[in-house]
Amino acid sequence: MTATRRDFLSGVLASTAASALSAGTARTASAQASTLRVRFYDDPAGFDPSNIFRIENENIAFNIFSGLTTYDSTSGKIVPDLAESWENKSNKVWSFKLRRGVKWQKNYGEFTSADVVYTYNRIVDPKTSSPYAAEFGNVESVEAPDPYTVVFTLKTPDGNFLHQVANYHQGQIVNKKAIEDAGDRVRWNPVGTGPYYLDFIDVNSRIILKRHADYFRGPAPIETLYFQIIKDESTATIALRNGEIDLIMRSNREENLDILAKAGFTLNKVDNYAALVRVVNPATNRALADVRVRHALAHAIDWEAVCKATGAQLQAPAHSLLLPWMDAYSPNVPRYEFDQARARKLLADAGAARGLVVRQLGTAAQGVTEIQQFEIDFLSQVGVTMRMELVDTPTFNQRRNRAEFELSSRLLPAVNPDTILFSYLHPSNAAPRGLNGARYDNPKVTSLLESARAEVDPAARKAMYVELQKIALTDMFYQPLYTSNVVWPGKKNVVGVRINYLAQVNFHEVSFA
Amino acid sequence: MFAFAGKKLIQLIVTTIGVVTLVFFTLRLIPGDAASAMAGDTLSGEALERLRDQMGLNEPLMSQYLTYWRKLLVLDFGETITTGLSAGELMRAAAPITISIALATIVVTVLLAIPLGTLAAFLAHKGKKGLDSLITGAAMVLDLMPSFWTGLFFLLFFSLTLGLFPASGTVSLENPGHFLQRIALPVMVLSVTQVATMARITRTAVLEVLSEDYIRTARSLGWSELRVLFRHALKNAALPIVTVVGLSFGSLLNGTVIVEFIFNIPGIGSLLVNGINSRDYQMVQNLIIVYALIFVTINFVTDLVYRKIDPRVSF
């Protein structure tokens, strides 16, 4: 748990040496011997990339580890990370040229292609029991012809493979010796090549990251990241206003954002981070098998008004399963404008003129949210009674995974459009095997999904994605409701807080003004 | 006394076995498990099964139960399912914090509530209804204030407006000054309700005693009102007050769950809530045992105090 004296001393020595060596460069001229205090909103659950969960933990891992590729903080585009460049043959053989001279944290030596091979073998090794093993299910072999080259050969072509090797979950490269040294405490002893290393953790109160002096892009401006666990959002708001912290990792309450904005704090924000979709399960309610009923549900609610009333800074209406910043996004898909007269007619045509009862699964922890109260009201205006079934969160997850619901919702963060579309729409992912809780199975969509994944030409791939979205959004078993924004309020002098589309912040870009 | 202690010890063992068994099986009857709680929106199917394997959730139930007992008998509390950390270490770090808050609250409560309740009883006895009503009314209002609301109010007032106490920060016994600063607000919040309850009980108990013959006799001996009130009336009204103090300690352990959340205190209340929310069976089972032990100990101490106050009490 706690760093050893040797780790601490070596960290201090390394950072001192690095500062001295690079004195005079533009980068270190701006380096600040300083501490940034950040609110961390839940108990940490560990940082082993093979078994990491939840955005807050992923945020820590994102700054400790590197992938072969990573995401640009602003555009969300794939950019080089540990790989300097890559080439591929027919989307099937992917060859990566690695950076030279990259140093592991905590004196674990130099990064080479053997680390990449070890990482991917570890993920797929049944002994690791990694839930992300399936992400590499399509990898036939990984070879390291020399210390700075890695070649992946896939079983079937995958045009989105660069996402699989990005700095996220299974894509984060680990060090074999560090893993072996950590024994059964791997998740609490992460060693990566990223801009910060884990210096200390008390799972009940704080996580301290220190600047990795030998980081291949140069040392980060801020020396220490002090993550203070503050679960209650109002307490976090007061702590920021009191000056006890500099930055809030994620604030989800509109009233707190208003207070902080008025008090002169910066609301660092990323819009459209992920889309919440309603999952319609016709197996448990026959009426929902009728496409007219599903369209009626979509027409019945004024999402513009609902989003505005409940938190204009935190969400916006969604019209697609994908996000507007994704390559495969297209506005030219069926849209369901607010039209209650049309909703009533569709219901009447479907034989539900006298009313319809549907059950929406939700969590007791959230209760009936403000948004759901609006939904219930809007639906009642067209004769649909939406009853809430509130269960505790683990039960909610289990029932949703087993498709034991009539209506449910899911928010799947991903940068790769293929992840979202395949997860929802491909029959191989039908519940309980995967996230396709509606058990959607349209052969045309399935064929397009598989063809798009294998397609070499990006334009042709996009055309297939658009076509299959048109079909899926006509069938409407997955109904886009609204997109979520992520806000990190902070002090004015904390600059460079750019939240990427996985709701992560690269602290190497953050500094004090 | 030894027979009494032995009887209590047997009760403790039987209670613990019952509680552990009940909690072990009922937790597993509830739908959902640690794997589905942890995976949230992102996993399903085979990936979720891999996670279950890793957490040991796919082991046969009886095997899990026997393993748990085998470890418990050698005081090995095992590792939490969700973090893989030693549950014993986590509890050892958290328990002193919660117990300190509960004890400090009891001290503050006793110091405030007993004089206030006694004063209110005295005023009522003397027919001075105005001040008595004020104290009693204030106690009722305070009693009804939910701690999550009082907590936020105190945070805004004492932390943000006055800047007297921090809203966040580490809570460590290694730094007593900072520790006291951090637990001050939780103690104040918990004390509000406790003072109100205990002041009302004290008032009722003392008021009843004040009408007794021996109090009249004490007054006729020319003793001061203070001496009569605190030395004779309060002492004879002590039994119900001691009962409430004992019960308060138990309820405080539960009450700390909310204040620990609001004030960001890493106590056993937080561990329990997190354990339940994440279906961390190992942690919940252990904590239930700790709670059971604390409650039985409180009852034991309360019984001993009864006997000290009133030697006529027998068990």
GROMACS .gro file of N, CA, C and O in nm, chain A residues 287-338:
model
  208
  287ALA      N    1  -4.675  -0.560  -2.589
  287ALA     CA    2  -4.707  -0.434  -2.658
  287ALA      C    3  -4.582  -0.370  -2.717
  287ALA      O    4  -4.586  -0.306  -2.821
  288LEU      N    5  -4.468  -0.391  -2.649
  288LEU     CA    6  -4.345  -0.327  -2.693
  288LEU      C    7  -4.287  -0.392  -2.820
  288LEU      O    8  -4.194  -0.338  -2.880
  289ALA      N    9  -4.343  -0.506  -2.859
  289ALA     CA   10  -4.297  -0.572  -2.981
  289ALA      C   11  -4.348  -0.498  -3.105
  289ALA      O   12  -4.296  -0.517  -3.215
  290ASP      N   13  -4.449  -0.414  -3.085
  290ASP     CA   14  -4.506  -0.339  -3.197
  290ASP      C   15  -4.423  -0.212  -3.220
  290ASP      O   16  -4.411  -0.128  -3.130
  291VAL      N   17  -4.369  -0.198  -3.339
  291VAL     CA   18  -4.281  -0.084  -3.368
  291VAL      C   19  -4.353   0.049  -3.348
  291VAL      O   20  -4.292   0.150  -3.312
  292ARG      N   21  -4.486   0.049  -3.371
  292ARG     CA   22  -4.560   0.175  -3.355
  292ARG      C   23  -4.558   0.220  -3.209
  292ARG      O   24  -4.553   0.340  -3.180
  293VAL      N   25  -4.564   0.125  -3.118
  293VAL     CA   26  -4.559   0.160  -2.975
  293VAL      C   27  -4.421   0.218  -2.941
  293VAL      O   28  -4.410   0.319  -2.871
  294ARG      N   29  -4.317   0.157  -2.996
  294ARG     CA   30  -4.182   0.207  -2.967
  294ARG      C   31  -4.164   0.348  -3.024
  294ARG      O   32  -4.104   0.435  -2.960
  295HIS      N   33  -4.220   0.371  -3.143
  295HIS     CA   34  -4.212   0.506  -3.201
  295HIS      C   35  -4.295   0.604  -3.116
  295HIS      O   36  -4.254   0.719  -3.097
  296ALA      N   37  -4.407   0.558  -3.068
  296ALA     CA   38  -4.493   0.646  -2.986
  296ALA      C   39  -4.419   0.691  -2.860
  296ALA      O   40  -4.426   0.808  -2.820
  297LEU      N   41  -4.346   0.598  -2.799
  297LEU     CA   42  -4.269   0.634  -2.678
  297LEU      C   43  -4.169   0.745  -2.711
  297LEU      O   44  -4.146   0.837  -2.632
  298ALA      N   45  -4.110   0.734  -2.830
  298ALA     CA   46  -4.008   0.832  -2.868
  298ALA      C   47  -4.069   0.969  -2.899
  298ALA      O   48  -4.010   1.072  -2.868
  299HIS      N   49  -4.188   0.967  -2.960
  299HIS     CA   50  -4.252   1.095  -2.995
  299HIS      C   51  -4.315   1.165  -2.875
  299HIS      O   52  -4.342   1.284  -2.879
  300ALA      N   53  -4.341   1.091  -2.770
  300ALA     CA   54  -4.425   1.144  -2.661
  300ALA      C   55  -4.354   1.244  -2.570
  300ALA      O   56  -4.418   1.321  -2.498
  301ILE      N   57  -4.222   1.242  -2.571
  301ILE     CA   58  -4.149   1.321  -2.471
  301ILE      C   59  -4.073   1.437  -2.536
  301ILE      O   60  -4.002   1.417  -2.636
  302ASP      N   61  -4.086   1.554  -2.477
  302ASP     CA   62  -4.016   1.672  -2.525
  302ASP      C   63  -3.879   1.677  -2.456
  302ASP      O   64  -3.863   1.739  -2.350
  303TRP      N   65  -3.782   1.612  -2.517
  303TRP     CA   66  -3.650   1.601  -2.452
  303TRP      C   67  -3.578   1.734  -2.442
  303TRP      O   68  -3.498   1.756  -2.351
  304GLU      N   69  -3.605   1.824  -2.537
  304GLU     CA   70  -3.543   1.958  -2.529
  304GLU      C   71  -3.585   2.023  -2.397
  304GLU      O   72  -3.502   2.075  -2.322
  305ALA      N   73  -3.715   2.019  -2.371
  305ALA     CA   74  -3.768   2.084  -2.250
  305ALA      C   75  -3.719   2.012  -2.124
  305ALA      O   76  -3.682   2.077  -2.025
  306VAL      N   77  -3.716   1.879  -2.129
  306VAL     CA   78  -3.675   1.802  -2.011
  306VAL      C   79  -3.529   1.834  -1.975
  306VAL      O   80  -3.496   1.861  -1.860
  307CYS      N   81  -3.443   1.833  -2.076
  307CYS     CA   82  -3.301   1.860  -2.050
  307CYS      C   83  -3.281   2.001  -1.999
  307CYS      O   84  -3.201   2.025  -1.908
  308LYS      N   85  -3.353   2.094  -2.058
  308LYS     CA   86  -3.339   2.234  -2.016
  308LYS      C   87  -3.385   2.250  -1.871
  308LYS      O   88  -3.322   2.319  -1.791
  309ALA      N   89  -3.494   2.185  -1.837
  309ALA     CA   90  -3.551   2.201  -1.703
  309ALA      C   91  -3.469   2.132  -1.595
  309ALA      O   92  -3.464   2.177  -1.481
  310THR      N   93  -3.404   2.024  -1.631
  310THR     CA   94  -3.338   1.945  -1.526
  310THR      C   95  -3.187   1.968  -1.518
  310THR      O   96  -3.124   1.926  -1.422
  311GLY      N   97  -3.129   2.034  -1.615
  311GLY     CA   98  -2.986   2.059  -1.606
  311GLY      C   99  -2.925   2.081  -1.743
  311GLY      O  100  -2.864   1.990  -1.800
  312ALA      N  101  -2.940   2.202  -1.791
  312ALA     CA  102  -2.893   2.231  -1.926
  312ALA      C  103  -2.742   2.215  -1.939
  312ALA      O  104  -2.689   2.193  -2.047
  313GLN      N  105  -2.671   2.228  -1.826
  313GLN     CA  106  -2.524   2.215  -1.833
  313GLN      C  107  -2.480   2.069  -1.833
  313GLN      O  108  -2.366   2.040  -1.862
  314LEU      N  109  -2.572   1.980  -1.795
  314LEU     CA  110  -2.531   1.841  -1.774
  314LEU      C  111  -2.579   1.745  -1.881
  314LEU      O  112  -2.532   1.633  -1.887
  315GLN      N  113  -2.678   1.784  -1.960
  315GLN     CA  114  -2.724   1.693  -2.063
  315GLN      C  115  -2.792   1.765  -2.178
  315GLN      O  116  -2.832   1.881  -2.164
  316ALA      N  117  -2.804   1.696  -2.291
  316ALA     CA  118  -2.870   1.751  -2.410
  316ALA      C  119  -2.941   1.636  -2.480
  316ALA      O  120  -2.899   1.521  -2.468
  317PRO      N  121  -3.049   1.664  -2.553
  317PRO     CA  122  -3.121   1.555  -2.620
  317PRO      C  123  -3.032   1.479  -2.717
  317PRO      O  124  -2.945   1.537  -2.781
  318ALA      N  125  -3.055   1.348  -2.724
  318ALA     CA  126  -2.975   1.264  -2.816
  318ALA      C  127  -3.065   1.215  -2.928
  318ALA      O  128  -3.183   1.187  -2.907
  319HIS      N  129  -3.006   1.206  -3.047
  319HIS     CA  130  -3.083   1.157  -3.162
  319HIS      C  131  -3.014   1.039  -3.229
  319HIS      O  132  -3.058   0.993  -3.333
  320SER      N  133  -2.905   0.994  -3.170
  320SER     CA  134  -2.829   0.884  -3.231
  320SER      C  135  -2.769   0.798  -3.121
  320SER      O  136  -2.752   0.843  -3.008
  321LEU      N  137  -2.735   0.675  -3.156
  321LEU     CA  138  -2.666   0.590  -3.059
  321LEU      C  139  -2.521   0.634  -3.045
  321LEU      O  140  -2.456   0.604  -2.946
  322LEU      N  141  -2.471   0.704  -3.146
  322LEU     CA  142  -2.333   0.753  -3.143
  322LEU      C  143  -2.330   0.900  -3.106
  322LEU      O  144  -2.434   0.968  -3.106
  323LEU      N  145  -2.211   0.948  -3.076
  323LEU     CA  146  -2.196   1.087  -3.034
  323LEU      C  147  -2.153   1.173  -3.153
  323LEU      O  148  -2.083   1.125  -3.243
  324PRO      N  149  -2.193   1.300  -3.152
  324PRO     CA  150  -2.166   1.386  -3.269
  324PRO      C  151  -2.018   1.397  -3.307
  324PRO      O  152  -1.985   1.425  -3.420
  325TRP      N  153  -1.927   1.375  -3.212
  325TRP     CA  154  -1.784   1.389  -3.242
  325TRP      C  155  -1.724   1.262  -3.303
  325TRP      O  156  -1.607   1.260  -3.342
  326MET      N  157  -1.801   1.155  -3.315
  326MET     CA  158  -1.747   1.030  -3.369
  326MET      C  159  -1.748   1.033  -3.522
  326MET      O  160  -1.841   1.088  -3.583
  327ASP      N  161  -1.647   0.969  -3.581
  327ASP     CA  162  -1.639   0.963  -3.728
  327ASP      C  163  -1.764   0.902  -3.789
  327ASP      O  164  -1.811   0.945  -3.894
  328ALA      N  165  -1.816   0.801  -3.723
  328ALA     CA  166  -1.927   0.726  -3.780
  328ALA      C  167  -2.063   0.792  -3.754
  328ALA      O  168  -2.166   0.740  -3.794
  329TYR      N  169  -2.060   0.906  -3.686
  329TYR     CA  170  -2.187   0.974  -3.655
  329TYR      C  171  -2.246   1.035  -3.782
  329TYR      O  172  -2.174   1.085  -3.867
  330SER      N  173  -2.378   1.030  -3.788
  330SER     CA  174  -2.445   1.099  -3.898
  330SER      C  175  -2.576   1.157  -3.846
  330SER      O  176  -2.651   1.089  -3.775
  331PRO      N  177  -2.605   1.281  -3.882
  331PRO     CA  178  -2.736   1.336  -3.842
  331PRO      C  179  -2.849   1.282  -3.930
  331PRO      O  180  -2.967   1.299  -3.899
  332ASN      N  181  -2.810   1.218  -4.041
  332ASN     CA  182  -2.913   1.169  -4.135
  332ASN      C  183  -2.966   1.032  -4.094
  332ASN      O  184  -2.953   0.933  -4.165
  333VAL      N  185  -3.024   1.029  -3.976
  333VAL     CA  186  -3.088   0.906  -3.928
  333VAL      C  187  -3.230   0.944  -3.883
  333VAL      O  188  -3.257   1.063  -3.863
  334PRO      N  189  -3.319   0.849  -3.871
  334PRO     CA  190  -3.456   0.884  -3.831
  334PRO      C  191  -3.458   0.959  -3.697
  334PRO      O  192  -3.391   0.919  -3.603
  335ARG      N  193  -3.533   1.069  -3.695
  335ARG     CA  194  -3.546   1.148  -3.571
  335ARG      C  195  -3.691   1.144  -3.527
  335ARG      O  196  -3.782   1.139  -3.608
  336TYR      N  197  -3.711   1.151  -3.399
  336TYR     CA  198  -3.846   1.141  -3.343
  336TYR      C  199  -3.876   1.270  -3.267
  336TYR      O  200  -3.848   1.281  -3.148
  337GLU      N  201  -3.929   1.368  -3.342
  337GLU     CA  202  -3.956   1.497  -3.280
  337GLU      C  203  -4.073   1.485  -3.183
  337GLU      O  204  -4.154   1.393  -3.193
  338PHE      N  205  -4.080   1.580  -3.091
  338PHE     CA  206  -4.188   1.580  -2.993
  338PHE      C  207  -4.321   1.606  -3.065
  338PHE      O  208  -4.341   1.713  -3.123
   0.00000   0.00000   0.00000
